[in-house]
mmCIF file of C-alpha atoms in Angstrom:
data_model
loop_
_atom_site.group_PDB
_atom_site.id
_atom_site.type_symbol
_atom_site.label_atom_id
_atom_site.label_comp_id
_atom_site.label_asym_id
_atom_site.label_seq_id
_atom_site.Cartn_x
_atom_site.Cartn_y
_atom_site.Cartn_z
ATOM 1 C CA MET A 1205 0.298 0.260 0.129
ATOM 2 C CA LYS A 1206 1.336 3.364 -0.856
ATOM 3 C CA CYS A 1207 1.232 6.540 0.857
ATOM 4 C CA LYS A 1208 -1.472 8.069 -1.517
ATOM 5 C CA GLN A 1209 -3.921 5.038 -0.732
ATOM 6 C CA VAL A 1210 -3.366 5.279 2.895
ATOM 7 C CA THR A 1211 -4.555 9.138 2.539
ATOM 8 C CA GLU A 1212 -7.734 8.351 1.000
ATOM 9 C CA VAL A 1213 -8.603 5.657 3.294
ATOM 10 C CA LEU A 1214 -7.620 7.062 6.387
ATOM 11 C CA ALA A 1215 -10.768 8.664 7.258
ATOM 12 C CA GLU A 1216 -12.462 5.350 7.316
ATOM 13 C CA TYR A 1217 -9.562 3.997 9.324
ATOM 14 C CA VAL A 1218 -9.850 6.758 12.084
ATOM 15 C CA ASP A 1219 -13.860 5.948 12.150
ATOM 16 C CA LYS A 1220 -13.769 1.926 12.167
ATOM 17 C CA THR A 1221 -15.614 1.593 9.060
ATOM 18 C CA LEU A 1222 -12.687 0.241 7.006
ATOM 19 C CA GLY A 1223 -12.700 -3.717 5.880
ATOM 20 C CA ALA A 1224 -10.650 -5.639 8.149
ATOM 21 C CA ALA A 1225 -8.217 -6.507 5.122
ATOM 22 C CA LEU A 1226 -7.864 -3.110 4.034
ATOM 23 C CA ALA A 1227 -7.317 -1.889 7.706
ATOM 24 C CA ALA A 1228 -5.000 -4.357 8.272
ATOM 25 C CA ASP A 1229 -2.633 -2.966 5.241
ATOM 26 C CA VAL A 1230 -3.251 0.451 6.362
ATOM 27 C CA GLU A 1231 -1.432 -0.905 9.663
ATOM 28 C CA LYS A 1232 1.588 -2.579 7.833
ATOM 29 C CA HIS A 1233 2.174 0.944 6.017
ATOM 30 C CA LEU A 1234 1.835 2.833 9.376
ATOM 31 C CA GLY A 1235 4.434 0.802 10.558
ATOM 32 C CA GLU A 1236 6.639 1.528 8.229
ATOM 33 C CA CYS A 1237 6.247 5.072 7.275
ATOM 34 C CA GLU A 1238 6.705 7.539 9.754
ATOM 35 C CA LYS A 1239 4.997 10.543 7.333
ATOM 36 C CA CYS A 1240 1.798 8.670 7.545
ATOM 37 C CA SER A 1241 1.774 7.867 11.033
ATOM 38 C CA ILE A 1242 1.999 11.525 12.002
ATOM 39 C CA GLU A 1243 -0.569 12.423 9.745
ATOM 40 C CA LEU A 1244 -2.559 9.539 11.750
ATOM 41 C CA ASN A 1245 -1.540 11.123 14.815
ATOM 42 C CA SER A 1246 -2.285 14.802 13.944
ATOM 43 C CA THR A 1247 -5.993 13.650 12.817
ATOM 44 C CA TYR A 1248 -6.876 11.982 16.223
ATOM 45 C CA SER A 1249 -5.494 15.446 17.804
ATOM 46 C CA MET A 1250 -7.332 17.288 15.932
ATOM 47 C CA LEU A 1251 -10.486 15.469 16.486
ATOM 48 C CA GLU A 1252 -9.937 15.582 19.672
ATOM 49 C CA ALA A 1253 -9.744 19.136 19.811
ATOM 50 C CA LEU A 1254 -13.043 19.265 18.060
ATOM 51 C CA LYS A 1255 -15.165 17.866 20.967
ATOM 52 C CA PRO A 1256 -15.134 20.614 23.284
ATOM 53 C CA LEU A 1257 -17.240 22.324 20.594
ATOM 54 C CA ALA A 1258 -20.054 20.041 20.786
ATOM 55 C CA GLY A 1259 -23.085 19.980 22.897
ATOM 56 C CA MET A 1260 -23.496 23.689 23.053
ATOM 57 C CA SER A 1261 -26.654 24.968 24.834
ATOM 58 C CA ALA A 1262 -28.877 27.296 23.128
ATOM 59 C CA PRO A 1263 -28.876 30.555 25.495
ATOM 60 C CA ARG A 1264 -32.515 31.195 25.460
ATOM 61 C CA ASP A 1265 -35.658 28.914 25.489
ATOM 62 C CA CYS A 1266 -37.099 29.123 22.132
ATOM 63 C CA TRP A 1267 -40.583 27.547 22.863
ATOM 64 C CA ALA A 1268 -42.057 31.255 24.481
ATOM 65 C CA ALA A 1269 -41.848 32.163 20.735
ATOM 66 C CA VAL A 1270 -42.640 29.115 19.059
ATOM 67 C CA ARG A 1271 -45.650 28.752 21.301
ATOM 68 C CA THR A 1272 -47.020 32.320 20.368
ATOM 69 C CA HIS A 1273 -46.309 31.661 16.438
ATOM 70 C CA ALA A 1274 -48.118 28.135 16.794
ATOM 71 C CA GLU A 1275 -51.107 29.794 18.686
ATOM 72 C CA SER A 1276 -51.587 32.675 16.216
ATOM 73 C CA VAL A 1277 -50.833 30.169 13.246
ATOM 74 C CA THR A 1278 -53.803 27.597 15.026
ATOM 75 C CA ALA A 1279 -56.034 30.709 15.651
ATOM 76 C CA GLY A 1280 -55.539 32.372 12.309
ATOM 77 C CA ARG A 1281 -56.515 28.613 10.642
ATOM 78 C CA ALA A 1282 -59.696 28.674 12.725
ATOM 79 C CA ARG A 1283 -61.255 32.257 11.465
ATOM 80 C CA GLY A 1284 -59.951 30.772 8.025
ATOM 81 C CA GLN A 1285 -62.530 27.764 8.296
ATOM 82 C CA TRP A 1286 -65.202 29.838 7.683
ATOM 83 C CA TRP A 1287 -64.713 30.521 4.158
ATOM 84 C CA LYS A 1288 -64.258 27.326 2.718
ATOM 85 C CA PRO A 1289 -67.489 25.845 2.823
ATOM 86 C CA ALA A 1290 -68.834 28.831 1.809
ATOM 87 C CA MET A 1291 -66.574 29.774 -0.947
ATOM 88 C CA ALA A 1292 -67.088 26.257 -2.446
ATOM 89 C CA GLY A 1293 -70.674 26.802 -2.063
ATOM 90 C CA THR A 1294 -70.351 29.926 -3.329
ATOM 91 C CA ALA A 1295 -68.442 28.607 -6.738
ATOM 92 C CA ALA A 1296 -70.912 25.906 -7.146
ATOM 93 C CA ALA A 1297 -73.640 28.505 -7.134
ATOM 94 C CA ALA A 1298 -71.868 31.114 -9.384
ATOM 95 C CA LEU A 1299 -71.256 28.210 -11.959
ATOM 96 C CA VAL A 1300 -74.925 27.207 -11.878
ATOM 97 C CA PHE A 1301 -75.294 30.805 -12.271
ATOM 98 C CA ALA A 1302 -73.394 31.497 -15.181
ATOM 99 C CA GLY A 1303 -74.566 28.430 -17.227
ATOM 100 C CA PHE A 1304 -78.403 29.603 -16.459
ATOM 101 C CA MET A 1305 -77.191 32.854 -17.917
ATOM 102 C CA ILE A 1306 -74.963 31.626 -20.657
ATOM 103 C CA ALA A 1307 -77.636 29.035 -21.578
ATOM 104 C CA GLY A 1308 -80.937 31.117 -20.335
ATOM 105 C CA PRO A 1309 -82.587 33.862 -22.079
ATOM 106 C CA GLU A 1310 -80.713 34.601 -25.108
ATOM 107 C CA ASN A 1311 -79.563 31.342 -25.942
ATOM 108 C CA GLN A 1312 -82.391 29.042 -25.389
ATOM 109 C CA PRO A 1313 -85.358 31.106 -24.153
ATOM 110 C CA SER A 1314 -87.506 28.252 -24.271
ATOM 111 C CA SER A 1315 -85.559 26.048 -22.243
ATOM 112 C CA PRO A 1316 -83.330 27.314 -19.494
ATOM 113 C CA GLN A 1317 -80.821 24.809 -18.460
ATOM 114 C CA VAL A 1318 -81.120 25.510 -14.878
ATOM 115 C CA THR A 1319 -84.421 25.085 -13.129
ATOM 116 C CA ALA A 1320 -85.678 27.899 -10.371
ATOM 117 C CA GLN A 1321 -86.395 25.181 -7.814
ATOM 118 C CA GLU A 1322 -82.291 24.373 -8.449
ATOM 119 C CA LEU A 1323 -81.371 27.932 -7.769
ATOM 120 C CA SER A 1324 -83.524 28.069 -4.834
ATOM 121 C CA GLU A 1325 -81.931 25.138 -3.141
ATOM 122 C CA PHE A 1326 -78.453 26.490 -3.839
ATOM 123 C CA ILE A 1327 -79.841 29.974 -2.477
ATOM 124 C CA GLY A 1328 -81.076 27.901 0.853
ATOM 125 C CA ALA A 1329 -77.772 25.932 1.395
ATOM 126 C CA HIS A 1330 -75.608 29.119 1.034
ATOM 127 C CA SER A 1331 -77.975 30.975 3.719
ATOM 128 C CA ARG A 1332 -77.634 28.194 5.892
ATOM 129 C CA LEU A 1333 -73.819 28.605 5.347
ATOM 130 C CA GLU A 1334 -74.235 32.117 6.383
ATOM 131 C CA MET A 1335 -76.003 31.657 9.374
ATOM 132 C CA ARG A 1336 -73.922 28.507 10.256
ATOM 133 C CA ASN A 1337 -71.089 30.773 9.901
ATOM 134 C CA SER A 1338 -72.213 34.067 11.181
ATOM 135 C CA VAL A 1339 -71.147 35.878 7.580
ATOM 136 C CA SER A 1340 -72.757 37.401 4.808
ATOM 137 C CA ASP A 1341 -72.227 35.883 1.398
ATOM 138 C CA PRO A 1342 -73.014 38.947 -1.172
ATOM 139 C CA TYR A 1343 -73.340 36.259 -4.324
ATOM 140 C CA VAL A 1344 -76.733 35.153 -2.305
ATOM 141 C CA SER A 1345 -78.487 38.729 -2.531
ATOM 142 C CA PHE A 1346 -77.085 38.762 -5.861
ATOM 143 C CA VAL A 1347 -78.350 35.430 -7.208
ATOM 144 C CA ALA A 1348 -81.484 35.722 -5.256
ATOM 145 C CA ALA A 1349 -81.935 39.564 -7.009
ATOM 146 C CA GLU A 1350 -81.260 38.191 -10.447
ATOM 147 C CA LEU A 1351 -83.881 35.069 -9.837
ATOM 148 C CA GLN A 1352 -86.456 37.469 -8.840
ATOM 149 C CA LYS A 1353 -85.693 39.826 -11.785
ATOM 150 C CA LEU A 1354 -86.290 36.732 -14.289
ATOM 151 C CA ASP A 1355 -88.986 35.699 -12.570
ATOM 152 C CA GLU A 1356 -90.738 38.909 -13.029
ATOM 153 C CA SER A 1357 -89.677 39.217 -16.813
ATOM 154 C CA ASP A 1358 -91.420 37.174 -19.376
ATOM 155 C CA VAL A 1359 -88.486 34.273 -19.084
ATOM 156 C CA ARG A 1360 -90.019 31.010 -18.978
ATOM 157 C CA ILE A 1361 -88.202 29.268 -15.903
ATOM 158 C CA THR A 1362 -89.170 25.903 -15.201
ATOM 159 C CA ARG A 1363 -90.590 25.348 -11.927
ATOM 160 C CA MET B 238 -34.783 18.480 28.280
ATOM 161 C CA SER B 239 -33.239 16.881 31.200
ATOM 162 C CA GLY B 240 -34.631 13.483 32.860
ATOM 163 C CA ILE B 241 -35.037 11.075 30.685
ATOM 164 C CA GLY B 242 -35.667 8.078 32.040
ATOM 165 C CA GLN B 243 -38.011 9.196 34.315
ATOM 166 C CA THR B 244 -41.403 10.950 34.824
ATOM 167 C CA ILE B 245 -41.209 14.326 33.136
ATOM 168 C CA VAL B 246 -44.035 17.146 34.153
ATOM 169 C CA LEU B 247 -43.986 20.102 31.859
ATOM 170 C CA GLY B 248 -45.375 22.576 33.998
ATOM 171 C CA GLY B 249 -48.191 24.794 32.933
ATOM 172 C CA PHE B 250 -48.863 22.605 30.080
ATOM 173 C CA GLY B 251 -50.475 19.502 31.689
ATOM 174 C CA LEU B 252 -48.074 17.212 29.959
ATOM 175 C CA ILE B 253 -46.879 13.966 31.776
ATOM 176 C CA LEU B 254 -44.214 11.919 30.011
ATOM 177 C CA ASP B 255 -42.654 8.687 30.911
ATOM 178 C CA ARG B 256 -39.353 7.257 29.674
ATOM 179 C CA ASN B 257 -41.180 5.575 26.761
ATOM 180 C CA THR B 258 -42.409 9.182 25.366
ATOM 181 C CA ILE B 259 -39.000 10.457 25.428
ATOM 182 C CA SER B 260 -37.684 8.306 22.663
ATOM 183 C CA GLY B 261 -37.403 8.513 18.526
ATOM 184 C CA ALA B 262 -40.841 6.686 18.107
ATOM 185 C CA ALA B 263 -42.213 8.645 20.529
ATOM 186 C CA ASP B 264 -41.563 11.889 18.169
ATOM 187 C CA VAL B 265 -44.202 10.694 15.983
ATOM 188 C CA GLU B 266 -46.776 10.569 18.662
ATOM 189 C CA ILE B 267 -46.558 13.919 19.287
ATOM 190 C CA VAL B 268 -46.285 15.212 16.286
ATOM 191 C CA GLU B 269 -49.829 13.428 15.797
ATOM 192 C CA ARG B 270 -50.777 15.337 18.919
ATOM 193 C CA VAL B 271 -50.087 18.528 17.782
ATOM 194 C CA LEU B 272 -51.687 18.080 14.293
ATOM 195 C CA GLY B 273 -55.015 17.011 16.306
ATOM 196 C CA GLY B 274 -55.061 20.460 17.723
ATOM 197 C CA ASP B 275 -52.372 20.037 21.051
ATOM 198 C CA VAL B 276 -50.177 23.101 20.296
ATOM 199 C CA ASN B 277 -48.858 22.482 23.405
ATOM 200 C CA ALA B 278 -47.787 19.312 22.781
ATOM 201 C CA PHE B 279 -44.525 21.017 20.035
ATOM 202 C CA SER B 280 -43.103 22.217 23.300
ATOM 203 C CA VAL B 281 -41.665 18.377 24.115
ATOM 204 C CA LEU B 282 -39.944 18.731 20.319
ATOM 205 C CA VAL B 283 -38.631 22.048 20.946
ATOM 206 C CA HIS B 284 -37.217 21.130 24.300
ATOM 207 C CA LYS B 285 -35.725 17.598 23.379
ATOM 208 C CA TYR B 286 -33.817 19.244 19.924
ATOM 209 C CA GLN B 287 -33.249 23.017 20.932
ATOM 210 C CA ASP B 288 -29.898 22.558 22.427
ATOM 211 C CA ARG B 289 -28.569 19.939 19.800
ATOM 212 C CA ILE B 290 -30.071 21.965 16.569
ATOM 213 C CA TYR B 291 -28.335 25.070 18.606
ATOM 214 C CA SER B 292 -25.064 23.324 18.716
ATOM 215 C CA ALA B 293 -24.746 22.102 15.303
ATOM 216 C CA VAL B 294 -25.883 25.499 13.960
ATOM 217 C CA VAL B 295 -23.633 27.572 15.924
ATOM 218 C CA ASN B 296 -20.737 25.494 14.922
ATOM 219 C CA TYR B 297 -21.631 25.810 11.277
ATOM 220 C CA VAL B 298 -22.491 29.600 11.158
ATOM 221 C CA SER B 299 -20.434 30.406 14.057
ATOM 222 C CA ASN B 300 -21.931 33.295 15.652
ATOM 223 C CA PRO B 301 -23.852 33.017 18.486
ATOM 224 C CA ASP B 302 -27.158 35.213 17.897
ATOM 225 C CA ASP B 303 -27.233 34.336 14.198
ATOM 226 C CA ALA B 304 -27.250 30.584 15.585
ATOM 227 C CA MET B 305 -30.128 31.116 18.266
ATOM 228 C CA ASP B 306 -32.572 33.200 15.453
ATOM 229 C CA ILE B 307 -31.850 30.406 13.170
ATOM 230 C CA THR B 308 -32.741 27.624 15.547
ATOM 231 C CA GLN B 309 -36.098 29.561 16.724
ATOM 232 C CA ASP B 310 -36.561 29.875 12.672
ATOM 233 C CA ALA B 311 -36.088 26.173 12.200
ATOM 234 C CA PHE B 312 -38.788 25.504 14.534
ATOM 235 C CA LEU B 313 -41.235 27.715 13.462
ATOM 236 C CA LYS B 314 -41.107 26.613 10.385
ATOM 237 C CA ALA B 315 -41.059 22.893 11.403
ATOM 238 C CA TYR B 316 -44.368 23.945 13.297
ATOM 239 C CA ASP B 317 -45.584 25.211 9.892
ATOM 240 C CA LYS B 318 -44.867 22.344 7.992
ATOM 241 C CA LEU B 319 -45.828 19.666 10.278
ATOM 242 C CA ALA B 320 -48.470 18.306 7.991
ATOM 243 C CA LYS B 321 -45.920 17.554 5.556
ATOM 244 C CA PHE B 322 -43.790 15.756 8.015
ATOM 245 C CA ASN B 323 -43.189 11.947 7.030
ATOM 246 C CA SER B 324 -43.573 9.800 9.513
ATOM 247 C CA LYS B 325 -41.669 6.895 8.179
ATOM 248 C CA SER B 326 -38.526 9.287 8.839
ATOM 249 C CA ALA B 327 -36.941 10.194 12.355
ATOM 250 C CA PHE B 328 -38.047 13.504 13.464
ATOM 251 C CA TYR B 329 -34.820 14.557 14.186
ATOM 252 C CA THR B 330 -33.099 14.150 11.064
ATOM 253 C CA TRP B 331 -36.127 16.248 9.728
ATOM 254 C CA ILE B 332 -35.636 19.117 12.209
ATOM 255 C CA TYR B 333 -31.856 18.868 11.476
ATOM 256 C CA ARG B 334 -32.720 19.285 7.797
ATOM 257 C CA ILE B 335 -34.979 22.271 8.512
ATOM 258 C CA ALA B 336 -32.485 24.176 10.351
ATOM 259 C CA ILE B 337 -29.441 23.268 8.290
ATOM 260 C CA ASN B 338 -31.442 24.523 5.180
ATOM 261 C CA THR B 339 -32.549 27.485 6.850
ATOM 262 C CA ALA B 340 -28.803 28.015 8.342
ATOM 263 C CA ILE B 341 -27.563 28.143 4.253
ATOM 264 C CA ASP B 342 -30.375 30.381 3.412
ATOM 265 C CA PHE B 343 -29.465 32.577 6.257
ATOM 266 C CA ILE B 344 -25.785 32.941 5.116
ATOM 267 C CA ARG B 345 -26.914 33.391 1.492
ATOM 268 C CA LYS B 346 -29.108 36.578 2.264
ATOM 269 C CA ARG B 347 -27.141 38.114 4.946
ATOM 270 C CA LYS B 348 -23.385 36.978 3.197
ATOM 271 C CA ILE B 349 -22.546 36.434 6.867
ATOM 272 C CA ARG B 350 -18.654 36.406 7.247
ATOM 273 C CA THR B 351 -18.311 33.751 9.552
ATOM 274 C CA ALA B 352 -14.701 34.527 10.131
ATOM 275 C CA ASP B 353 -15.239 37.775 11.269
ATOM 276 C CA SER B 354 -18.235 36.606 13.782
ATOM 277 C CA LEU B 355 -15.288 34.931 15.587
ATOM 278 C CA ASP B 356 -14.433 37.580 17.039
ATOM 279 C CA ASP B 357 -17.558 38.002 18.997
ATOM 280 C CA GLU B 358 -16.556 38.360 22.877
ATOM 281 C CA ARG B 359 -19.600 35.677 23.570
ATOM 282 C CA PHE B 360 -17.282 33.053 22.474
ATOM 283 C CA THR B 361 -15.000 33.688 25.126
ATOM 284 C CA GLU B 362 -17.481 34.454 28.115
ATOM 285 C CA THR B 363 -17.876 31.776 30.865
ATOM 286 C CA GLY B 364 -20.591 29.091 29.832
ATOM 287 C CA PHE B 365 -20.008 29.748 26.280
ATOM 288 C CA GLU B 366 -16.223 28.688 25.504
ATOM 289 C CA PRO B 367 -16.066 24.948 26.251
ATOM 290 C CA VAL B 368 -12.631 25.781 28.078
ATOM 291 C CA SER B 369 -11.523 22.364 29.872
ATOM 292 C CA LYS B 370 -12.127 22.256 33.543
ATOM 293 C CA ASP B 371 -8.695 21.205 34.412
ATOM 294 C CA ASP B 372 -7.388 24.519 32.690
ATOM 295 C CA SER B 373 -10.030 26.793 34.916
ATOM 296 C CA ALA B 374 -7.238 26.637 37.838
ATOM 297 C CA ASP B 375 -4.571 28.223 35.708
ATOM 298 C CA PRO B 376 -5.428 31.416 33.911
ATOM 299 C CA GLN B 377 -2.365 31.005 31.681
ATOM 300 C CA LYS B 378 -3.785 27.599 30.724
ATOM 301 C CA ALA B 379 -6.709 28.563 30.235
ATOM 302 C CA LEU B 380 -6.216 31.730 27.967
ATOM 303 C CA ALA B 381 -4.067 29.203 25.822
ATOM 304 C CA SER B 382 -7.079 27.223 25.597
ATOM 305 C CA ALA B 383 -9.313 29.975 24.931
ATOM 306 C CA GLU B 384 -6.786 30.969 22.012
ATOM 307 C CA ASN B 385 -6.849 27.605 20.787
ATOM 308 C CA MET B 386 -10.403 27.210 20.662
ATOM 309 C CA ARG B 387 -10.844 30.456 18.755
ATOM 310 C CA LEU B 388 -7.978 29.263 16.192
ATOM 311 C CA LEU B 389 -10.185 26.169 15.680
ATOM 312 C CA ARG B 390 -13.079 28.095 15.138
ATOM 313 C CA THR B 391 -11.670 30.467 12.462
ATOM 314 C CA ALA B 392 -10.185 27.296 10.688
ATOM 315 C CA ILE B 393 -13.752 25.438 10.896
ATOM 316 C CA ALA B 394 -15.040 29.126 9.565
ATOM 317 C CA SER B 395 -12.662 28.655 6.900
ATOM 318 C CA LEU B 396 -13.814 25.269 5.168
ATOM 319 C CA SER B 397 -16.529 25.438 2.194
ATOM 320 C CA ASP B 398 -20.076 25.238 3.329
ATOM 321 C CA LYS B 399 -19.851 21.590 2.199
ATOM 322 C CA LEU B 400 -17.454 20.413 4.030
ATOM 323 C CA ARG B 401 -17.923 22.484 6.799
ATOM 324 C CA ILE B 402 -21.568 20.956 7.538
ATOM 325 C CA VAL B 403 -20.447 17.438 7.130
ATOM 326 C CA LEU B 404 -17.590 18.394 9.900
ATOM 327 C CA VAL B 405 -19.601 19.665 12.242
ATOM 328 C CA LEU B 406 -22.256 17.071 11.806
ATOM 329 C CA HIS B 407 -20.241 14.237 11.945
ATOM 330 C CA ASP B 408 -16.968 15.030 14.218
ATOM 331 C CA ILE B 409 -18.737 17.404 16.111
ATOM 332 C CA GLU B 410 -22.001 16.569 16.882
ATOM 333 C CA ASP B 411 -21.013 12.987 16.276
ATOM 334 C CA LEU B 412 -23.949 12.469 13.758
ATOM 335 C CA GLY B 413 -23.752 8.736 11.601
ATOM 336 C CA GLN B 414 -22.770 9.034 7.736
ATOM 337 C CA GLU B 415 -26.422 7.374 7.293
ATOM 338 C CA GLN B 416 -27.771 9.947 9.660
ATOM 339 C CA ILE B 417 -25.816 12.937 7.532
ATOM 340 C CA ALA B 418 -26.456 11.617 4.192
ATOM 341 C CA GLU B 419 -30.362 11.689 5.229
ATOM 342 C CA ILE B 420 -30.462 15.085 6.456
ATOM 343 C CA LEU B 421 -28.216 16.671 3.260
ATOM 344 C CA ARG B 422 -30.155 14.345 1.102
ATOM 345 C CA ILE B 423 -26.562 13.094 -0.427
ATOM 346 C CA PRO B 424 -25.181 9.378 -1.062
ATOM 347 C CA VAL B 425 -22.963 7.806 2.115
ATOM 348 C CA GLY B 426 -19.905 7.363 -0.208
ATOM 349 C CA THR B 427 -20.415 11.231 -0.633
ATOM 350 C CA VAL B 428 -20.531 11.931 3.151
ATOM 351 C CA LYS B 429 -17.657 9.546 3.444
ATOM 352 C CA SER B 430 -15.565 11.781 1.047
ATOM 353 C CA ARG B 431 -16.352 14.828 2.232
ATOM 354 C CA ILE B 432 -15.543 13.891 5.977
ATOM 355 C CA SER B 433 -12.129 12.891 4.473
ATOM 356 C CA ARG B 434 -11.506 16.109 2.531
ATOM 357 C CA ALA B 435 -13.066 18.540 5.516
ATOM 358 C CA ARG B 436 -10.396 16.869 7.632
ATOM 359 C CA MET B 437 -7.561 16.815 5.262
ATOM 360 C CA ASP B 438 -8.457 20.739 4.851
ATOM 361 C CA LEU B 439 -8.730 21.462 8.043
ATOM 362 C CA ARG B 440 -5.601 20.190 9.160
ATOM 363 C CA ARG B 441 -3.556 22.163 5.979
ATOM 364 C CA ILE B 442 -5.632 25.329 7.769
ATOM 365 C CA LEU B 443 -4.537 24.941 11.186
ATOM 366 C CA ARG B 444 -0.976 24.372 10.013
ATOM 367 C CA GLN B 445 -1.031 27.679 7.908
ATOM 368 C CA GLN B 446 -2.158 29.180 11.170
ATOM 369 C CA GLY B 447 1.340 28.625 12.705
ATOM 370 C CA GLY B 448 1.609 25.480 13.411
ATOM 371 C CA GLU B 449 -0.166 21.817 13.890
ATOM 372 C CA ARG B 450 -2.790 22.611 16.576
ATOM 373 C CA PRO B 451 -3.560 21.404 18.793
#
């Protein structure tokens, strides 16, 4: 074994992760080579010198700041929950309403795609969500108003 | 957190933990409790790992204030990302990874000159500088030891980021090669070669500082 080969595996030899046969070759070389022996000893000394750097203690406890953040995030998430079902319902109603407007009076005046009963059901669902979450959904009023307008017009709504 | 192996009561939070709870496997259970809405359960993980994380980070960034901020940031991020934690992996490798990435981002953004930070007085304050107890009775020896530590930190800070982190995790914090590979998401073979290279570079830097140290 040559010095260069020993240098390449020296770290593994020090960490005792080198295979037995290779470790024996390294030891044989170290017995004959002063330069590599010095390298080995200086590595051991250096690793010993690094030991006191381990296990430093944090100068302050992180928990107070983490708890404040965690509680804020949790409260925010709780506050933010109300709009999720409302938004899902709103999106559905808006889609239905858009479909009604597109396929409604102008395009197919004799056969609207959405029945008034379906619209009423969506509005009812939204109203329940509003009450449950103590919020006001402007789309409910909007859709209801549009429905009222259509009802009062000459457009035939399937009932 | 101390007291492993006994019943531990975390005052104010109503958490009572036995020795089985304070284990690697128990981390997953704590994570599940936090995800279930028990915010205070997260304190167990913070108290269990904050010193280890801080120690690795301070040896990596060589600045106590920055290390503390990074450690705290890591736990804030961990809380925010907790739902993404894969329970098949160990929590400590996950939090180490977050902390190391936070430290890397921090260094990039602030462009820390780590070697400059080593002049920070707190590195030589009692309680921060790990001066040998044997030297405490002899002021000259204590001073020499503190000076050796300063030079050692300067030498570590001179290593490249990639070599420094493996040296810190392996040769200072005593993490295994497989653990480091998981934390850094690099092959074990790469970890081995970086450890070898880091030691060679550190020895070279120490020689250049004026004689082989210690």
